[in-house]
Amino acid sequence: MKADLIVTNARVLTMDEAKPRAEAVALAGGKILAVGSRAEIEALAGEGTRVIDGKGRTLLPGFVESHLHLVMGGAELAHLQLSGVYGAEALSHAFRSYAAKHPDQPLLMAQGADYGMFGGRPITRHDLDAVIADRPIAMTAYDHHTVWANTAALEAAGLLHGRDLPEGHVVVMGPDGLATGELQEFEAFAPVQDLGGELRLYLAIAKGAEPDPWPSAAERAIDKAKIANGLAHCAAQGITSMVNMDGNRYTLELLREMRDEGRLTARVKVPFHFKPEMDLSELDRAEAMTRDFDDEWLQSGFVKMFMDGVMDSGTAWRLDDYPGQPGHRSVPLFEPERFKDIATEIDRRGLQIAVHAIGDAAVRSTIDGYEAAQLRNGRSDRRNRIEHIELIDRADVPRLGQLGIVASLQPSHPAGAMDFPLEPSIHKVGRSRWKDSFLVKSLVEAGAPLAYASDWPVTDVSVLRNLKAALTRKPYEGADDERVDLMTALRAYTAGGAWAAHREHVTGRLVPGLAGDLVLLGGNIEAVAPDEIDRLGIALTVCGGRITHEALAA
């Protein structure tokens, strides 16, 4: 058989322990045909074969993004971006310029707002009223767990006088009996998002629900265009597979339509969201999604849950008090004994579990639930995951390895590592707990399988920037160096991510018979200093044998 595509004269890192390095790779029929020396692979060229000279650059399996929000990210590419914007004057200029370009938009939505935008004091609706008062405007915190809205947006969303919400979701109220403008967690700010006509894209993560009524063909076309923008953005970062954490059946149906239209440029895994108010019978929906979507491009097979919120808003659930807030530790979204029962039932149904857990109490409760499921059902190859693990009690570190729990971590999340500022995050953690925050090396050494991701659009989806953050992050005072080496980091973005998603039989390694998913970097990643990695760029992305991004001249 002759190859369709050959990349030769490259430094190939296969992520295959049996054959870790090579010089060239050949693809045919969307699969890897052969991996080997230049002479071996170039001999497979035929009349119609495209041969690409790698010029000594690093060639890897296509990157596996283990935790992102594709639909949200695609939609938010069109929103106002506030990263690096501080103070009233800069905020006013940004919003008013954006408003002038979108005179008919029902909601002016911004992303990436810093909790310390106004010098560390709480942000209120009055701050946003001073920016624009006669149109609804809102801005989302960089962690996507808090939204601030002006009075017009609060009135239009029916939130100005507050609203009863599930535990952990809060419309913050002021002494005047009116909402301050701060909305904590998804169900609190979903009514504001609805003003912009995008609520159906957030329904899964907010409520675990499906659109009702089902969107029309015209509405689906709008949503697919936003997904296509997100996919193209990810392809430019070398991403060929992703675990999408904001999905539902509607997401899968949109992706299936795109696949049938030839517009799907990455392999996507999508969860069922289980919410605290749900009955266990709702897991029938998860099983149906798993049954109906299970091929090399689209897959479900897992349940996503939130155990707590985030540190900056004080909604992460801790074992100790927040610094300067005696008695405040936040609360779990799932009561521990109930979570054990839920985890056991999900496990019994043969589904994987992924839990967002930021605080150390949330992490411990999640571990306890996974352990209970194993004790009741017997150990199996579920590869249950904990997403983020920003704070963990040292006594719980070895338990991840012992129980086979995947550490799904984001190199960009530690304050100061990439885009997140040191304050207020490290203050919220507290100096005495810096040694227990954002552990990576300690978890790996304890045997926890590692998968890396960005959590885009919470942070930049760029794999190279995240790799740089993983390798250059400075330890906090009194804390150990938690960095891992380059090969460990690359594996977490390739073979490790594929394994964590039960996709190692499809992708993640350059092995004959696996998917033709490749990324050619703009240089030799092993020859550049860690703080220069992000400058390499992505020269070529190939998914299923199809070129999805090309910048070979760069």
Short mmCIF file of C-alpha atoms in Angstrom, two decimals, residues 70-435:
data_model
loop_
_atom_site.label_atom_id
_atom_site.label_comp_id
_atom_site.label_asym_id
_atom_site.label_seq_id
_atom_site.Cartn_x
_atom_site.Cartn_y
_atom_site.Cartn_z
CA LEU A 70 -15.61 23.63 23.02
CA VAL A 71 -19.07 25.11 22.58
CA MET A 72 -18.56 27.86 25.15
CA GLY A 73 -15.11 28.60 23.78
CA GLY A 74 -16.32 28.81 20.21
CA ALA A 75 -19.13 31.17 21.20
CA GLU A 76 -16.92 33.33 23.38
CA LEU A 77 -14.44 34.02 20.59
CA ALA A 78 -16.95 36.68 19.50
CA HIS A 79 -17.32 38.25 22.97
CA LEU A 80 -15.37 41.19 24.36
CA GLN A 81 -12.06 39.98 25.81
CA LEU A 82 -10.93 41.66 29.04
CA SER A 83 -7.65 39.91 29.82
CA GLY A 84 -5.24 42.57 31.06
CA VAL A 85 -7.97 45.20 31.50
CA TYR A 86 -7.85 46.94 34.90
CA GLY A 87 -9.57 50.01 36.31
CA ALA A 88 -12.71 51.94 35.46
CA GLU A 89 -11.25 53.94 32.57
CA ALA A 90 -9.83 50.94 30.73
CA LEU A 91 -13.02 48.93 31.28
CA SER A 92 -15.19 51.80 30.01
CA HIS A 93 -13.08 52.21 26.89
CA ALA A 94 -13.20 48.47 26.12
CA PHE A 95 -16.95 48.11 26.65
CA ARG A 96 -17.92 51.31 24.84
CA SER A 97 -15.79 50.43 21.82
CA TYR A 98 -17.37 46.98 21.73
CA ALA A 99 -20.86 48.45 22.15
CA ALA A 100 -20.35 50.81 19.21
CA LYS A 101 -19.52 47.83 16.98
CA HIS A 102 -22.60 45.89 18.16
CA PRO A 103 -25.45 48.42 18.35
CA ASP A 104 -28.23 45.82 18.14
CA GLN A 105 -26.83 43.15 20.41
CA PRO A 106 -29.29 42.46 23.28
CA LEU A 107 -26.47 41.69 25.74
CA LEU A 108 -22.91 42.97 25.67
CA MET A 109 -20.96 40.06 27.14
CA ALA A 110 -17.31 40.14 28.11
CA GLN A 111 -14.89 37.40 29.13
CA GLY A 112 -11.72 37.17 31.21
CA ALA A 113 -12.47 39.73 33.94
CA ASP A 114 -10.06 39.73 36.89
CA TYR A 115 -11.47 39.58 40.42
CA GLY A 116 -8.96 42.30 41.29
CA MET A 117 -9.95 44.58 38.42
CA PHE A 118 -10.73 47.44 40.81
CA GLY A 119 -7.82 47.03 43.16
CA GLY A 120 -9.18 44.06 45.05
CA ARG A 121 -12.47 45.55 46.24
CA PRO A 122 -15.72 43.77 45.30
CA ILE A 123 -17.06 44.56 41.83
CA THR A 124 -20.68 45.78 41.81
CA ARG A 125 -23.44 46.59 39.37
CA HIS A 126 -22.75 50.27 40.05
CA ASP A 127 -19.25 49.86 38.56
CA LEU A 128 -20.81 48.49 35.40
CA ASP A 129 -23.60 51.09 35.42
CA ALA A 130 -20.87 53.73 35.26
CA VAL A 131 -19.58 52.02 32.11
CA ILE A 132 -22.92 51.58 30.33
CA ALA A 133 -26.26 52.02 32.07
CA ASP A 134 -28.82 51.95 29.27
CA ARG A 135 -27.96 48.52 27.80
CA PRO A 136 -27.52 45.16 29.54
CA ILE A 137 -23.84 44.38 29.98
CA ALA A 138 -22.07 41.63 31.91
CA MET A 139 -18.59 40.23 32.30
CA THR A 140 -17.43 36.75 33.22
CA ALA A 141 -14.52 36.12 35.56
CA TYR A 142 -11.55 34.36 34.01
CA ASP A 143 -12.47 31.18 35.92
CA HIS A 144 -16.03 31.22 34.49
CA HIS A 145 -17.58 30.75 37.94
CA THR A 146 -18.61 34.36 38.56
CA VAL A 147 -20.42 36.90 36.39
CA TRP A 148 -20.90 40.60 37.18
CA ALA A 149 -23.88 42.34 35.59
CA ASN A 150 -25.10 45.91 35.45
CA THR A 151 -28.52 46.96 36.73
CA ALA A 152 -30.10 46.82 33.28
CA ALA A 153 -28.97 43.20 32.83
CA LEU A 154 -30.13 42.20 36.32
CA GLU A 155 -33.57 43.76 35.72
CA ALA A 156 -33.93 42.16 32.30
CA ALA A 157 -32.91 38.76 33.70
CA GLY A 158 -35.27 39.04 36.69
CA LEU A 159 -32.42 38.90 39.22
CA LEU A 160 -32.36 42.39 40.70
CA HIS A 161 -34.48 41.32 43.66
CA GLY A 162 -32.72 37.98 44.07
CA ARG A 163 -33.78 34.44 43.28
CA ASP A 164 -33.94 31.13 45.12
CA LEU A 165 -31.32 28.81 43.67
CA PRO A 166 -29.77 25.41 44.45
CA GLU A 167 -27.06 25.24 47.09
CA GLY A 168 -23.80 26.77 45.92
CA HIS A 169 -25.39 29.02 43.26
CA VAL A 170 -25.82 32.56 44.58
CA VAL A 171 -27.22 35.92 43.56
CA VAL A 172 -25.23 38.06 46.00
CA MET A 173 -27.52 40.55 47.75
CA GLY A 174 -26.62 43.95 49.15
CA PRO A 175 -27.77 45.73 52.32
CA ASP A 176 -30.31 47.65 50.23
CA GLY A 177 -32.14 44.40 49.48
CA LEU A 178 -31.07 44.42 45.83
CA ALA A 179 -28.56 42.27 43.96
CA THR A 180 -25.01 43.65 44.10
CA GLY A 181 -24.33 42.49 40.56
CA GLU A 182 -22.20 39.49 41.54
CA LEU A 183 -23.58 36.15 40.39
CA GLN A 184 -21.83 33.03 41.62
CA GLU A 185 -21.96 29.76 39.69
CA PHE A 186 -23.88 28.69 36.63
CA GLU A 187 -27.50 28.69 37.68
CA ALA A 188 -27.14 32.20 39.11
CA PHE A 189 -25.90 33.74 35.89
CA ALA A 190 -27.71 31.56 33.34
CA PRO A 191 -30.63 34.07 33.14
CA VAL A 192 -28.18 36.77 32.12
CA GLN A 193 -26.62 34.54 29.46
CA ASP A 194 -30.14 33.92 28.18
CA LEU A 195 -30.45 37.60 27.31
CA GLY A 196 -27.84 37.08 24.62
CA GLY A 197 -29.65 34.13 23.07
CA GLU A 198 -26.88 31.67 23.95
CA LEU A 199 -28.39 29.91 26.94
CA ARG A 200 -28.95 26.71 24.97
CA LEU A 201 -25.16 26.47 24.62
CA TYR A 202 -24.78 26.64 28.42
CA LEU A 203 -27.72 24.44 29.41
CA ALA A 204 -25.64 21.33 29.96
CA ILE A 205 -23.12 22.84 32.34
CA ALA A 206 -25.76 24.99 34.07
CA LYS A 207 -28.56 22.48 34.46
CA GLY A 208 -27.63 19.20 32.80
CA ALA A 209 -30.57 19.86 30.51
CA GLU A 210 -31.45 19.78 26.82
CA PRO A 211 -32.98 22.61 24.76
CA ASP A 212 -36.77 22.65 24.84
CA PRO A 213 -38.11 23.15 22.26
CA TRP A 214 -35.46 21.48 20.16
CA PRO A 215 -33.58 24.12 18.14
CA SER A 216 -34.60 24.69 14.54
CA ALA A 217 -32.31 24.02 11.60
CA ALA A 218 -31.48 27.74 11.46
CA GLU A 219 -30.59 27.82 15.17
CA ARG A 220 -28.49 24.69 14.84
CA ALA A 221 -26.64 26.27 11.91
CA ILE A 222 -25.76 29.25 14.13
CA ASP A 223 -24.52 26.96 16.87
CA LYS A 224 -22.52 24.79 14.47
CA ALA A 225 -20.79 27.88 13.11
CA LYS A 226 -19.65 28.73 16.65
CA ILE A 227 -18.41 25.17 17.16
CA ALA A 228 -16.58 25.33 13.82
CA ASN A 229 -14.79 28.48 14.99
CA GLY A 230 -13.79 26.66 18.17
CA LEU A 231 -12.55 23.62 16.27
CA ALA A 232 -10.45 25.77 13.93
CA HIS A 233 -9.00 27.62 16.92
CA CYS A 234 -8.03 24.28 18.51
CA ALA A 235 -6.61 22.83 15.28
CA ALA A 236 -4.24 25.79 15.11
CA GLN A 237 -2.86 24.61 18.47
CA GLY A 238 -2.20 21.06 17.23
CA ILE A 239 -5.26 19.57 18.94
CA THR A 240 -6.84 16.54 17.29
CA SER A 241 -8.79 15.04 20.22
CA MET A 242 -10.63 16.66 23.10
CA VAL A 243 -12.72 15.92 26.14
CA ASN A 244 -15.46 18.53 26.00
CA MET A 245 -16.75 19.27 29.49
CA ASP A 246 -19.78 21.41 28.68
CA GLY A 247 -21.80 19.04 26.55
CA ASN A 248 -25.07 17.12 26.40
CA ARG A 249 -27.01 15.18 23.76
CA TYR A 250 -27.64 18.41 21.85
CA THR A 251 -23.88 18.95 21.63
CA LEU A 252 -23.39 15.43 20.32
CA GLU A 253 -26.18 15.85 17.77
CA LEU A 254 -24.59 19.07 16.49
CA LEU A 255 -21.21 17.36 16.24
CA ARG A 256 -22.74 14.38 14.43
CA GLU A 257 -24.32 16.72 11.90
CA MET A 258 -20.95 18.39 11.43
CA ARG A 259 -19.24 15.04 11.00
CA ASP A 260 -21.76 14.06 8.34
CA GLU A 261 -21.19 17.42 6.64
CA GLY A 262 -17.42 16.87 6.66
CA ARG A 263 -16.84 19.73 9.11
CA LEU A 264 -15.68 17.83 12.21
CA THR A 265 -11.93 18.32 12.56
CA ALA A 266 -11.29 16.69 15.93
CA ARG A 267 -12.37 13.67 17.94
CA VAL A 268 -14.69 14.73 20.74
CA LYS A 269 -15.81 13.04 23.94
CA VAL A 270 -18.89 14.55 25.62
CA PRO A 271 -20.30 13.88 29.11
CA PHE A 272 -23.68 13.68 30.71
CA HIS A 273 -23.91 16.33 33.45
CA PHE A 274 -25.35 15.03 36.72
CA LYS A 275 -26.65 17.82 38.95
CA PRO A 276 -27.34 17.71 42.71
CA GLU A 277 -31.11 17.95 42.31
CA MET A 278 -31.27 14.98 39.92
CA ASP A 279 -32.61 11.54 40.73
CA LEU A 280 -30.46 8.51 39.94
CA SER A 281 -32.94 7.58 37.21
CA GLU A 282 -31.54 10.50 35.18
CA LEU A 283 -28.52 8.29 34.55
CA ASP A 284 -30.66 6.49 31.99
CA ARG A 285 -29.96 9.51 29.80
CA ALA A 286 -26.22 9.00 30.28
CA GLU A 287 -26.51 5.37 29.23
CA ALA A 288 -28.51 6.35 26.15
CA MET A 289 -25.86 8.89 25.12
CA THR A 290 -23.17 6.25 25.62
CA ARG A 291 -25.09 3.75 23.49
CA ASP A 292 -25.88 6.20 20.69
CA PHE A 293 -22.44 7.82 20.37
CA ASP A 294 -19.50 5.44 20.41
CA ASP A 295 -17.15 5.58 17.46
CA GLU A 296 -13.70 6.92 16.68
CA TRP A 297 -14.96 10.49 16.30
CA LEU A 298 -17.76 10.94 18.82
CA GLN A 299 -18.12 9.29 22.19
CA SER A 300 -19.84 9.83 25.52
CA GLY A 301 -19.42 7.15 28.18
CA PHE A 302 -18.86 9.38 31.19
CA VAL A 303 -20.64 11.52 33.76
CA LYS A 304 -19.42 14.99 34.80
CA MET A 305 -20.17 16.48 38.22
CA PHE A 306 -19.19 19.53 40.24
CA MET A 307 -18.23 18.96 43.87
CA ASP A 308 -17.51 22.64 44.61
CA GLY A 309 -16.81 26.03 43.08
CA VAL A 310 -13.54 27.96 42.91
CA MET A 311 -11.08 29.47 45.34
CA ASP A 312 -11.25 33.12 44.25
CA SER A 313 -14.98 33.43 44.93
CA GLY A 314 -14.72 31.45 48.17
CA THR A 315 -16.92 28.63 46.84
CA ALA A 316 -14.21 25.94 46.79
CA TRP A 317 -14.86 23.51 49.66
CA ARG A 318 -11.95 23.35 52.11
CA LEU A 319 -10.93 21.31 55.12
CA ASP A 320 -9.71 24.47 56.88
CA ASP A 321 -11.00 28.04 57.11
CA TYR A 322 -10.34 30.56 54.38
CA PRO A 323 -7.64 33.04 55.49
CA GLY A 324 -9.21 35.94 57.35
CA GLN A 325 -12.66 34.32 57.27
CA PRO A 326 -13.12 32.35 60.48
CA GLY A 327 -15.65 29.57 60.09
CA HIS A 328 -15.90 29.89 56.30
CA ARG A 329 -14.98 26.71 54.45
CA SER A 330 -17.77 26.72 51.81
CA VAL A 331 -20.02 23.71 51.26
CA PRO A 332 -20.10 20.71 48.93
CA LEU A 333 -22.55 20.60 46.05
CA PHE A 334 -23.06 16.90 46.82
CA GLU A 335 -23.36 15.71 50.41
CA PRO A 336 -20.56 13.14 50.91
CA GLU A 337 -22.72 10.08 51.66
CA ARG A 338 -25.02 10.85 48.76
CA PHE A 339 -22.05 11.26 46.45
CA LYS A 340 -20.85 7.79 47.44
CA ASP A 341 -24.22 6.38 46.40
CA ILE A 342 -24.21 8.31 43.12
CA ALA A 343 -20.65 7.28 42.28
CA THR A 344 -21.49 3.67 43.05
CA GLU A 345 -24.50 3.73 40.73
CA ILE A 346 -22.60 5.41 37.89
CA ASP A 347 -19.82 2.85 38.29
CA ARG A 348 -22.35 0.01 38.37
CA ARG A 349 -23.65 1.17 35.01
CA GLY A 350 -20.16 0.93 33.55
CA LEU A 351 -19.61 4.66 33.11
CA GLN A 352 -16.54 6.75 33.85
CA ILE A 353 -16.83 9.69 36.28
CA ALA A 354 -15.15 13.09 36.12
CA VAL A 355 -15.55 15.45 39.07
CA HIS A 356 -14.58 19.10 39.32
CA ALA A 357 -12.92 19.41 42.74
CA ILE A 358 -10.89 22.49 43.67
CA GLY A 359 -10.73 22.57 47.48
CA ASP A 360 -9.09 19.83 49.54
CA ALA A 361 -12.40 18.84 51.17
CA ALA A 362 -13.95 18.46 47.72
CA VAL A 363 -10.98 16.38 46.56
CA ARG A 364 -11.19 14.12 49.62
CA SER A 365 -14.93 13.61 49.26
CA THR A 366 -14.48 12.71 45.58
CA ILE A 367 -11.75 10.19 46.43
CA ASP A 368 -13.97 8.74 49.15
CA GLY A 369 -16.80 8.34 46.65
CA TYR A 370 -14.61 6.56 44.13
CA GLU A 371 -13.27 4.30 46.86
CA ALA A 372 -16.80 3.47 47.99
CA ALA A 373 -17.75 2.54 44.43
CA GLN A 374 -14.80 0.16 44.21
CA LEU A 375 -15.59 -1.43 47.55
CA ARG A 376 -19.25 -1.97 46.65
CA ASN A 377 -18.89 -2.94 42.98
CA GLY A 378 -15.37 -4.34 42.80
CA ARG A 379 -12.43 -2.72 41.07
CA SER A 380 -12.68 -2.16 37.33
CA ASP A 381 -10.96 -0.16 34.62
CA ARG A 382 -13.15 2.96 34.93
CA ARG A 383 -10.28 5.48 35.04
CA ASN A 384 -12.34 7.88 37.15
CA ARG A 385 -10.96 11.40 37.13
CA ILE A 386 -10.61 14.44 39.34
CA GLU A 387 -10.53 17.71 37.45
CA HIS A 388 -8.23 20.51 38.71
CA ILE A 389 -7.15 19.41 42.26
CA GLU A 390 -5.98 22.90 43.18
CA LEU A 391 -5.65 22.08 46.88
CA ILE A 392 -5.15 18.64 48.41
CA ASP A 393 -4.34 17.36 51.88
CA ARG A 394 -1.04 15.47 51.77
CA ALA A 395 -2.67 12.42 53.33
CA ASP A 396 -4.82 12.09 50.20
CA VAL A 397 -2.00 12.27 47.66
CA PRO A 398 -1.14 8.53 47.66
CA ARG A 399 -4.81 7.58 47.41
CA LEU A 400 -5.03 8.66 43.77
CA GLY A 401 -2.37 6.17 42.74
CA GLN A 402 -3.76 3.45 44.97
CA LEU A 403 -7.25 3.82 43.51
CA GLY A 404 -6.16 4.48 39.91
CA ILE A 405 -7.70 7.97 39.84
CA VAL A 406 -6.66 10.19 36.94
CA ALA A 407 -5.29 13.62 37.83
CA SER A 408 -6.71 15.87 35.11
CA LEU A 409 -4.68 19.05 35.60
CA GLN A 410 -4.20 22.40 33.90
CA PRO A 411 -0.64 23.82 33.76
CA SER A 412 -2.06 27.31 33.21
CA HIS A 413 -4.14 27.36 36.40
CA PRO A 414 -1.55 27.96 39.16
CA ALA A 415 -1.54 31.66 39.95
CA GLY A 416 1.48 33.28 38.35
CA ALA A 417 2.25 30.33 36.06
CA MET A 418 0.71 31.82 32.92
CA ASP A 419 -2.11 34.39 32.73
CA PHE A 420 -3.72 34.16 36.17
CA PRO A 421 -2.33 36.82 38.53
CA LEU A 422 -0.94 35.88 41.94
CA GLU A 423 -3.62 37.88 43.74
CA PRO A 424 -6.19 37.24 44.98
CA SER A 425 -5.62 33.53 44.39
CA ILE A 426 -2.61 32.91 46.62
CA HIS A 427 -4.16 35.03 49.36
CA LYS A 428 -7.32 32.93 49.15
CA VAL A 429 -5.27 29.73 49.40
CA GLY A 430 -3.27 31.05 52.35
CA ARG A 431 0.49 30.96 52.90
CA SER A 432 0.29 27.92 55.19
CA ARG A 433 -1.32 25.90 52.36
CA TRP A 434 0.88 26.95 49.45
CA LYS A 435 2.81 23.71 49.88
#
